[in-house]
mmCIF file of C-alpha atoms in Angstrom:
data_model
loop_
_atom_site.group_PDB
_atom_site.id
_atom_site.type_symbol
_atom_site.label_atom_id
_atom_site.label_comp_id
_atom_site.label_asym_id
_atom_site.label_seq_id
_atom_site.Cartn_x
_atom_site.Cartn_y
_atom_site.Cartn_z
ATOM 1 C CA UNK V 256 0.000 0.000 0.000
ATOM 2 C CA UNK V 257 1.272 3.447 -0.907
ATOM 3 C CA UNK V 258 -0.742 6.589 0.165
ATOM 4 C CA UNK V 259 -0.539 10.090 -1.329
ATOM 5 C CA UNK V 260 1.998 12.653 -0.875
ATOM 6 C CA UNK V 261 1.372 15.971 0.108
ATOM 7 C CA UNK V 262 -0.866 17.691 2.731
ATOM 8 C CA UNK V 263 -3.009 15.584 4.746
ATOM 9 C CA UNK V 264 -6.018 17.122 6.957
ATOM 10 C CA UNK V 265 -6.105 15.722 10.798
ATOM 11 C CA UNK V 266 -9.415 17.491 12.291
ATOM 12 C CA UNK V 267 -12.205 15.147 13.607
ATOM 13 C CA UNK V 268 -13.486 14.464 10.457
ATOM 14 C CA UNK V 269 -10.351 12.305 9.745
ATOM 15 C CA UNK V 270 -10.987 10.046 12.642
ATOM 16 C CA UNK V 271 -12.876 7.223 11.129
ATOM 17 C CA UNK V 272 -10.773 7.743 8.017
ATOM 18 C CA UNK V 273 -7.244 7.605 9.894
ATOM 19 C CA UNK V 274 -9.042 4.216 12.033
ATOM 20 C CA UNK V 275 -9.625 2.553 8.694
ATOM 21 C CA UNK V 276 -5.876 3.147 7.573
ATOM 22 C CA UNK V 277 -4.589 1.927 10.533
ATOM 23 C CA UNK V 278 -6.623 -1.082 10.602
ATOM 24 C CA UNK V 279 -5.612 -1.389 6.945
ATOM 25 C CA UNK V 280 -1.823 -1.013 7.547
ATOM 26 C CA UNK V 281 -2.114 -4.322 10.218
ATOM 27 C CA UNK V 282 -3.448 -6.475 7.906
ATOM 28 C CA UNK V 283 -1.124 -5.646 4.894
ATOM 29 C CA UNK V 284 1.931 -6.118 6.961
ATOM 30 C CA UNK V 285 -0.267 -9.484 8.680
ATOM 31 C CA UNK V 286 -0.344 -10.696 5.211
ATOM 32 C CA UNK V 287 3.234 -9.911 4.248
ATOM 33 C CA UNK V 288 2.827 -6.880 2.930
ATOM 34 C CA UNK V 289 4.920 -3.316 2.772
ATOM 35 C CA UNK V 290 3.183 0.408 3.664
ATOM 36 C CA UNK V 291 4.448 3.333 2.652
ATOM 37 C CA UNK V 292 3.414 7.198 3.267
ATOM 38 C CA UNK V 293 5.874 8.894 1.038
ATOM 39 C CA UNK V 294 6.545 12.443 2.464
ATOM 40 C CA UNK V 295 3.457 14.323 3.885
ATOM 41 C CA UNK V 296 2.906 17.665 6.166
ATOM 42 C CA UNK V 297 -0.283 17.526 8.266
ATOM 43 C CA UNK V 298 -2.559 20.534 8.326
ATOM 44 C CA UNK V 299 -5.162 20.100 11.731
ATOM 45 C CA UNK V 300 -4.761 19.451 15.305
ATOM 46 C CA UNK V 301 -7.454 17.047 16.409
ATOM 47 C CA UNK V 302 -6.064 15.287 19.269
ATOM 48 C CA UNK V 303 -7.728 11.874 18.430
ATOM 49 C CA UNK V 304 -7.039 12.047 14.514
ATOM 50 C CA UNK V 305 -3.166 12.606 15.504
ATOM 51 C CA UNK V 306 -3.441 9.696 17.982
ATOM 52 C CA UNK V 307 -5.161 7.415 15.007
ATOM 53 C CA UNK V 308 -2.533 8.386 12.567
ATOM 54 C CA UNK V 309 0.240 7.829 15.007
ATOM 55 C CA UNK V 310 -1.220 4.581 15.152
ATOM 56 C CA UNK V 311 -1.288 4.068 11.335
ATOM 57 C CA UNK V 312 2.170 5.272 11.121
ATOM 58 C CA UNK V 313 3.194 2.698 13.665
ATOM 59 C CA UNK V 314 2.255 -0.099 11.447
ATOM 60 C CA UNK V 315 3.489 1.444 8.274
ATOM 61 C CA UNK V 316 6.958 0.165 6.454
ATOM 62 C CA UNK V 317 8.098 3.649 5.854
ATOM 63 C CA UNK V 318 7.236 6.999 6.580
ATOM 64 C CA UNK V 319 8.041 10.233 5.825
ATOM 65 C CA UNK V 320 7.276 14.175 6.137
ATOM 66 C CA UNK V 321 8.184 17.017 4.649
ATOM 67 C CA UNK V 322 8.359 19.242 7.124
ATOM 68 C CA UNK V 323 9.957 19.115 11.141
ATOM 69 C CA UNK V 324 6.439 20.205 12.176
ATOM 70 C CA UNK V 325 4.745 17.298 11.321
ATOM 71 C CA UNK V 326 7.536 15.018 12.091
ATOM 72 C CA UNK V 327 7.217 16.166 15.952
ATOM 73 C CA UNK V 328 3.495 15.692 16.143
ATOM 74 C CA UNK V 329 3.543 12.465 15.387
ATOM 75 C CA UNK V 330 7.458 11.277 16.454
ATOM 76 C CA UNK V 331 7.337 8.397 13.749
ATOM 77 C CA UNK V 332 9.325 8.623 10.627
ATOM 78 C CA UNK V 333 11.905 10.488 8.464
ATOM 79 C CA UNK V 334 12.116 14.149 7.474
ATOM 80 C CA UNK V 335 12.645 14.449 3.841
ATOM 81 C CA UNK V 336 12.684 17.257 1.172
ATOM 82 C CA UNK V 337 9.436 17.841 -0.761
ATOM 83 C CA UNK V 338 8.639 15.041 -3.338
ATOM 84 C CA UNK V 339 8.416 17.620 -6.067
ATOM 85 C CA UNK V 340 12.022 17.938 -5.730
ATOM 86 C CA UNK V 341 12.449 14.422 -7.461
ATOM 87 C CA UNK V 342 11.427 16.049 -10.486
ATOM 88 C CA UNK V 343 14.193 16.527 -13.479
ATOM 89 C CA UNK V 344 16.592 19.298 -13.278
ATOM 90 C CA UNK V 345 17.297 21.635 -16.048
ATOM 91 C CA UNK V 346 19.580 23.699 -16.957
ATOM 92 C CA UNK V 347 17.678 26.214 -19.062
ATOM 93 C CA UNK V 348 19.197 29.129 -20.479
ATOM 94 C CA UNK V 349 23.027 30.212 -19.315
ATOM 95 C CA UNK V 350 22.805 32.962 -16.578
ATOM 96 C CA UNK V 351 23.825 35.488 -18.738
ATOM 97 C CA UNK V 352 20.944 35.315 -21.073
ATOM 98 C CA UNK V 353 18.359 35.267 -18.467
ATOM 99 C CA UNK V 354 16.274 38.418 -18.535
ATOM 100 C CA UNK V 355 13.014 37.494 -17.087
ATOM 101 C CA UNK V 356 11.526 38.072 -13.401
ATOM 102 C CA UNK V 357 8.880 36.049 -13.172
ATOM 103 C CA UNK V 358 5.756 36.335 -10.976
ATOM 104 C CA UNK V 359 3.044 33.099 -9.985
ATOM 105 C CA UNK V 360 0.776 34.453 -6.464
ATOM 106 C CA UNK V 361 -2.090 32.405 -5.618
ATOM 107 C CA UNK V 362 -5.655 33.759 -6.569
ATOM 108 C CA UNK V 363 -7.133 32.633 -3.258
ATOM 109 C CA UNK V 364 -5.379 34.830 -1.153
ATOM 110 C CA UNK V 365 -5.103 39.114 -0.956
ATOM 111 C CA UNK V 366 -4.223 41.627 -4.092
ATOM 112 C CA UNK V 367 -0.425 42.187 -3.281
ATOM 113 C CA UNK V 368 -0.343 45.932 -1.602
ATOM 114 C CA UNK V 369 0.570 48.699 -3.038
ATOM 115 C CA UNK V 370 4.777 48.457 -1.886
ATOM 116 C CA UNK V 371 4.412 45.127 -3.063
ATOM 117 C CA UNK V 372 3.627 46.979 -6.647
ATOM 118 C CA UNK V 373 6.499 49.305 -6.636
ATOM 119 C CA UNK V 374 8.842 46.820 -4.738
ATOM 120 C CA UNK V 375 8.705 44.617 -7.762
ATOM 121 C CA UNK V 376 8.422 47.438 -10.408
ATOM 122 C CA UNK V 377 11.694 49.139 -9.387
ATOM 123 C CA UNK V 378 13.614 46.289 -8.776
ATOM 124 C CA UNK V 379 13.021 44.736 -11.819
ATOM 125 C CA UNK V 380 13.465 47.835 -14.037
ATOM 126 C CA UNK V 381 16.517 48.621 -11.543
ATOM 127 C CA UNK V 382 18.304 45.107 -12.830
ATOM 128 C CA UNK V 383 16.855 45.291 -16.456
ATOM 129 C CA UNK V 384 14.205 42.275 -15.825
ATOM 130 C CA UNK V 385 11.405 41.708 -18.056
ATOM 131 C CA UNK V 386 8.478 41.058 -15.737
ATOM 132 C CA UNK V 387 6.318 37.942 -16.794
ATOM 133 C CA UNK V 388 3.126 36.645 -14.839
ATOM 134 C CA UNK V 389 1.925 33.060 -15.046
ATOM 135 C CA UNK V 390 -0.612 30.306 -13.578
ATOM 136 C CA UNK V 391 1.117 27.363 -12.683
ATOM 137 C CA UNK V 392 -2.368 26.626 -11.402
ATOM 138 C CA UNK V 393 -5.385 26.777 -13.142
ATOM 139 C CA UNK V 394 -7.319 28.875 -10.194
ATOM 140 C CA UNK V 395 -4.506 31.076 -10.240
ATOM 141 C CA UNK V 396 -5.108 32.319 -13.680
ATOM 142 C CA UNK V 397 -7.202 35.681 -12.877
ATOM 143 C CA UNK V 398 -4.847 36.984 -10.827
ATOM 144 C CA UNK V 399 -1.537 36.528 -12.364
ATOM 145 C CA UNK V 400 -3.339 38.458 -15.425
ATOM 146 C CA UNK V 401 -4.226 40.994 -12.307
ATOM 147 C CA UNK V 402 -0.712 41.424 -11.610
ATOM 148 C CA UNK V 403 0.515 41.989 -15.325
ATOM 149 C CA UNK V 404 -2.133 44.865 -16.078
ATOM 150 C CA UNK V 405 -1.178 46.672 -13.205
ATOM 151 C CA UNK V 406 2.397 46.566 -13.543
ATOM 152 C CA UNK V 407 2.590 46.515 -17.170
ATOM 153 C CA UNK V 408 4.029 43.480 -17.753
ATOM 154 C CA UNK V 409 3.496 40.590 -19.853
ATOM 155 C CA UNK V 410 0.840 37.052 -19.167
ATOM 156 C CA UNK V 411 1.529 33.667 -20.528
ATOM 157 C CA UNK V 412 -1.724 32.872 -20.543
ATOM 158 C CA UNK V 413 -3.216 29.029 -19.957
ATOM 159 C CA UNK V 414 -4.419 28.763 -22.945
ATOM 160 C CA UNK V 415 -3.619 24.428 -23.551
ATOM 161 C CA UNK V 416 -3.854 21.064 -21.756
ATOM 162 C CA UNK V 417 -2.437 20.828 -18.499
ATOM 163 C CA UNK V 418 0.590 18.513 -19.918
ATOM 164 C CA UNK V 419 1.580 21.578 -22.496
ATOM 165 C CA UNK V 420 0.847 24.372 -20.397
ATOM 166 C CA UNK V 421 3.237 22.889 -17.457
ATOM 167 C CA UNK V 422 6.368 22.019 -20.203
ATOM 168 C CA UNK V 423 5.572 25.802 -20.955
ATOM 169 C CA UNK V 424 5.662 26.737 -18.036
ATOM 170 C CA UNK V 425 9.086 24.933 -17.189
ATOM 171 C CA UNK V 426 10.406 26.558 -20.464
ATOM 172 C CA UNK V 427 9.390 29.735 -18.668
ATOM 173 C CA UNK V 428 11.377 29.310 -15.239
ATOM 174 C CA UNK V 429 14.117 27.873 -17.649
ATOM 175 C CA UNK V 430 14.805 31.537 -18.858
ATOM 176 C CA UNK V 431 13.680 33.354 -15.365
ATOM 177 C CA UNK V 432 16.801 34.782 -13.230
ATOM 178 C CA UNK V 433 13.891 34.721 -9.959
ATOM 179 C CA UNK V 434 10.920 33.713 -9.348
ATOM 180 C CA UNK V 435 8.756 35.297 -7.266
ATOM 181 C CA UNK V 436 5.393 33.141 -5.527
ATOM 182 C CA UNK V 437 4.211 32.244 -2.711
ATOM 183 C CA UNK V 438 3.188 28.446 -3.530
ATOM 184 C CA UNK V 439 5.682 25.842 -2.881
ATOM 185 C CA UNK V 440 5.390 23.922 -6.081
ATOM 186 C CA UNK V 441 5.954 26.935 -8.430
ATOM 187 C CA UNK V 442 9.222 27.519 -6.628
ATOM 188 C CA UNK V 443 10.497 24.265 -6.644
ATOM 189 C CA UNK V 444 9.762 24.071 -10.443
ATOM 190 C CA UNK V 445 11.911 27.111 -10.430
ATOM 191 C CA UNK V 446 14.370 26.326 -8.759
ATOM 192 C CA UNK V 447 14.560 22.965 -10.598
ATOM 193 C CA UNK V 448 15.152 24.848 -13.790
ATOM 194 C CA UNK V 449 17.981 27.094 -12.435
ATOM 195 C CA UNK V 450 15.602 30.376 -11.068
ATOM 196 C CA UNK V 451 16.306 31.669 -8.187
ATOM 197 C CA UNK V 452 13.367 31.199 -5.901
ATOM 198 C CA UNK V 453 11.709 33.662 -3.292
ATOM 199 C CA UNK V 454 8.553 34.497 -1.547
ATOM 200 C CA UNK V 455 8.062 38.224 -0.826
ATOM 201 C CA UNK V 456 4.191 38.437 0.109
ATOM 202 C CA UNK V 457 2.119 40.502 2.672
ATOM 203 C CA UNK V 458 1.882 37.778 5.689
ATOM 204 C CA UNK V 459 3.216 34.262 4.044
ATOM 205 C CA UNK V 460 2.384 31.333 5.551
ATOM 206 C CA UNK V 461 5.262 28.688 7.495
ATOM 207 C CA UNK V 462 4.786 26.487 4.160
ATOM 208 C CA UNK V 463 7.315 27.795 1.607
ATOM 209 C CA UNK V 464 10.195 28.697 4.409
ATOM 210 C CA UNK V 465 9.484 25.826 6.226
ATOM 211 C CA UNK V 466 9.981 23.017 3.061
ATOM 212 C CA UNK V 467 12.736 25.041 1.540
ATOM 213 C CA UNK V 468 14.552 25.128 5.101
ATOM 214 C CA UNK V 469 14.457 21.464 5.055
ATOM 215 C CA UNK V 470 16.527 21.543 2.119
ATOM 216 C CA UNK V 471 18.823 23.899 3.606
ATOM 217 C CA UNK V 472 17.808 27.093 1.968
ATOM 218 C CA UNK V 473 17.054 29.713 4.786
ATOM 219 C CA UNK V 474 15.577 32.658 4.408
ATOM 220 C CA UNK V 475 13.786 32.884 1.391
ATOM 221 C CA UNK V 476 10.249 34.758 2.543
ATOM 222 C CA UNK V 477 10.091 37.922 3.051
ATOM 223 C CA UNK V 478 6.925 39.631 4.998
ATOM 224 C CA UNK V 479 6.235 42.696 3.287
ATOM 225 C CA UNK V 480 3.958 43.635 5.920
ATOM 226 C CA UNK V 481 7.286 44.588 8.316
ATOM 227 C CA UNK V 482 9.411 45.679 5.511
ATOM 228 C CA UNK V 483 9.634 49.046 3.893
ATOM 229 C CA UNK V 484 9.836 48.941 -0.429
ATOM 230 C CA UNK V 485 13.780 49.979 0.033
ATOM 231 C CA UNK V 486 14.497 46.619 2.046
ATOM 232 C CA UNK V 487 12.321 45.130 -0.049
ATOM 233 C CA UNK V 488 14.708 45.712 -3.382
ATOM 234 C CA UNK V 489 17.589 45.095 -1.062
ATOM 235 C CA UNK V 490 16.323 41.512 -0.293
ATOM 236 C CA UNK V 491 15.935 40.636 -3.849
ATOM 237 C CA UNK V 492 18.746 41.784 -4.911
ATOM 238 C CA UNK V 493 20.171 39.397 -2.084
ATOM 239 C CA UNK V 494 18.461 36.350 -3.091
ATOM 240 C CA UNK V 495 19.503 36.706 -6.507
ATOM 241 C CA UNK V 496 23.186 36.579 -5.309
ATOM 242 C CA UNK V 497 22.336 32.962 -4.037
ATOM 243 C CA UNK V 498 22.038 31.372 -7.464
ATOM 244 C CA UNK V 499 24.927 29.064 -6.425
ATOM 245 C CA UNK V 500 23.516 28.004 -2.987
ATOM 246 C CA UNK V 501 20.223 27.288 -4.827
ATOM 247 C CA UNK V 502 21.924 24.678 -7.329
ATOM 248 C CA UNK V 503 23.591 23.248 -4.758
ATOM 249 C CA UNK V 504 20.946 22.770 -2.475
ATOM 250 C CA UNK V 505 18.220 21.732 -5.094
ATOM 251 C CA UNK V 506 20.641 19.283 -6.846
ATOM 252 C CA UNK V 507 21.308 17.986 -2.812
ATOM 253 C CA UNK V 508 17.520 17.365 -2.455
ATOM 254 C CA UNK V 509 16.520 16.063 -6.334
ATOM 255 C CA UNK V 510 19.204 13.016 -5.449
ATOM 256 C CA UNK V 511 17.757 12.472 -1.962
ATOM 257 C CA UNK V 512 14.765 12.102 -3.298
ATOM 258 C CA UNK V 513 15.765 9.885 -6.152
ATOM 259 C CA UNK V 514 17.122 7.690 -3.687
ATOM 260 C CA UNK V 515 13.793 7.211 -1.570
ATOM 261 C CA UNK V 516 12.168 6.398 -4.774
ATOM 262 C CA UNK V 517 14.916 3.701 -5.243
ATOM 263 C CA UNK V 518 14.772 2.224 -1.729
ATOM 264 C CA UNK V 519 11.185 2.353 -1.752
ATOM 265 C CA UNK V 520 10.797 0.188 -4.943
ATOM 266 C CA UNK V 521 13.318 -2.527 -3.470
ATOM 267 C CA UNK V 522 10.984 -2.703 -0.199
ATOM 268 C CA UNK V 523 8.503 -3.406 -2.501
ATOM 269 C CA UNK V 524 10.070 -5.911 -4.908
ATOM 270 C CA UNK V 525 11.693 -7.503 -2.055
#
């Protein structure tokens, strides 16, 4: 048995579900079996879903988060980078030829403010960066075309299949120096393909600097809401000095998670 990666909800809704896995787990491993929960971070506090999951991780073959917050909740398991991380690397354009700044914010959360606005505008124009907005997800689409209006800049717009729009996509970070978004997957795309990745947002969420600590990159968000627009520039011109620490790191985590992958496909042939 192998569950899904990625967030899973623990309120008291779960508790029947996280019963059934449990009870589930004993029997495949009764039986001879292997379970795996490949890496996870749990959103929710229920007491009694925690206490059923523990459970079901007790019984499981191998488990493993993506974050030190879950880990401690539960106290079963391995810390791991984000699964996305397994994807391919690629090298994209040389440095020198990238001239693109390129911008992905979720749609369900605020309009960036107005120093957001000129944070981005100046620094961009400041270090000769074309601004480009994009959807990595679907729901996102409205307001990355939001974003490009107001700062003049230009929208790849989702206009194909999922499958095309995400190699275009990839083309796109391939030719961004930064990336700027505050969802985790759009900035480990980007730093897959050689961006440099950062979140500057009005109040981020623990998410993004919590999975990209793991990994050893520190300091990536920045809360706009206790900056002012002139440490704002100063930050991104910061990050984009880290190019070098971003390989490193990101090629660090793509093997680590190659090598789960491997290991978890002997359990299972074994």
């Amino acid at each position: 048995m192998v569950f899904e990666p990625g967030e899973i909800l623990l309120d008291r809704r779960a508790i029947p579900r996280e019963i059934a896995f449990a009870v589930a787990a004993v029997i495949a491993r009764l039986r001879g079996g292997a379970v795996v929960l490949p890496p996870r971070a749990i959103v929710g506090n229920s007491r009694a879903s925690l206490a059923a999951h523990r459970l079901h991780c007790r019984f499981a073959s191998r488990v493993y988060w993506r974050d030190q917050v879950s880990f401690r909740k539960i106290g079963v398991g391995t810390v791991v980078p984000d699964i996305a991380f397994g994807c391919d690397i690629r090298d994209g354009l040389p440095w020198d030829d990238r001239e693109t700044l390129v911008v992905s914010l979720r749609g369900d959360r605020p309009s960036p403010s107005a120093a957001w606005f000129t944070a981005v505008d100046a620094w961009s124009k400041s270090n000769g960066l074309r601004v480009v907005t994009v959807a990595q997800v679907v729901e996102d689409e409205d307001r990355a075309m939001s974003i490009a209006n107001q700062l003049g800049a230009v929208h790849y717009r989702w206009t194909d299949t999922p499958d095309v729009h995400e190699e275009r996509v990839r083309e796109l970070y391939g030719s961004a120096r930064m990336v700027i978004s505050d969802r985790l997957h759009v900035l480990v795309l980007a730093s897959l393909g050689g961006a440099v990745p950062t979140e500057m947002v009005t109040g981020p969420r623990q998410k993004v600097r919590s999975h990209f600590a793991q990994i050893g990159l520190e300091g990536i968000s920045l809360d706009l809401s206790e900056t002012s627009t002139a440490e704002a520039t100063e930050f991104l011109s910061a990050q984009l000095l880290r190019r070098s620490e971003v390989r490193a790191r990101v090629r660090e985590a793509h093997d680590e998670i190659r090598d789960l992958k491997t290991s978890v496909e002997r359990l299972f042939v074994a």
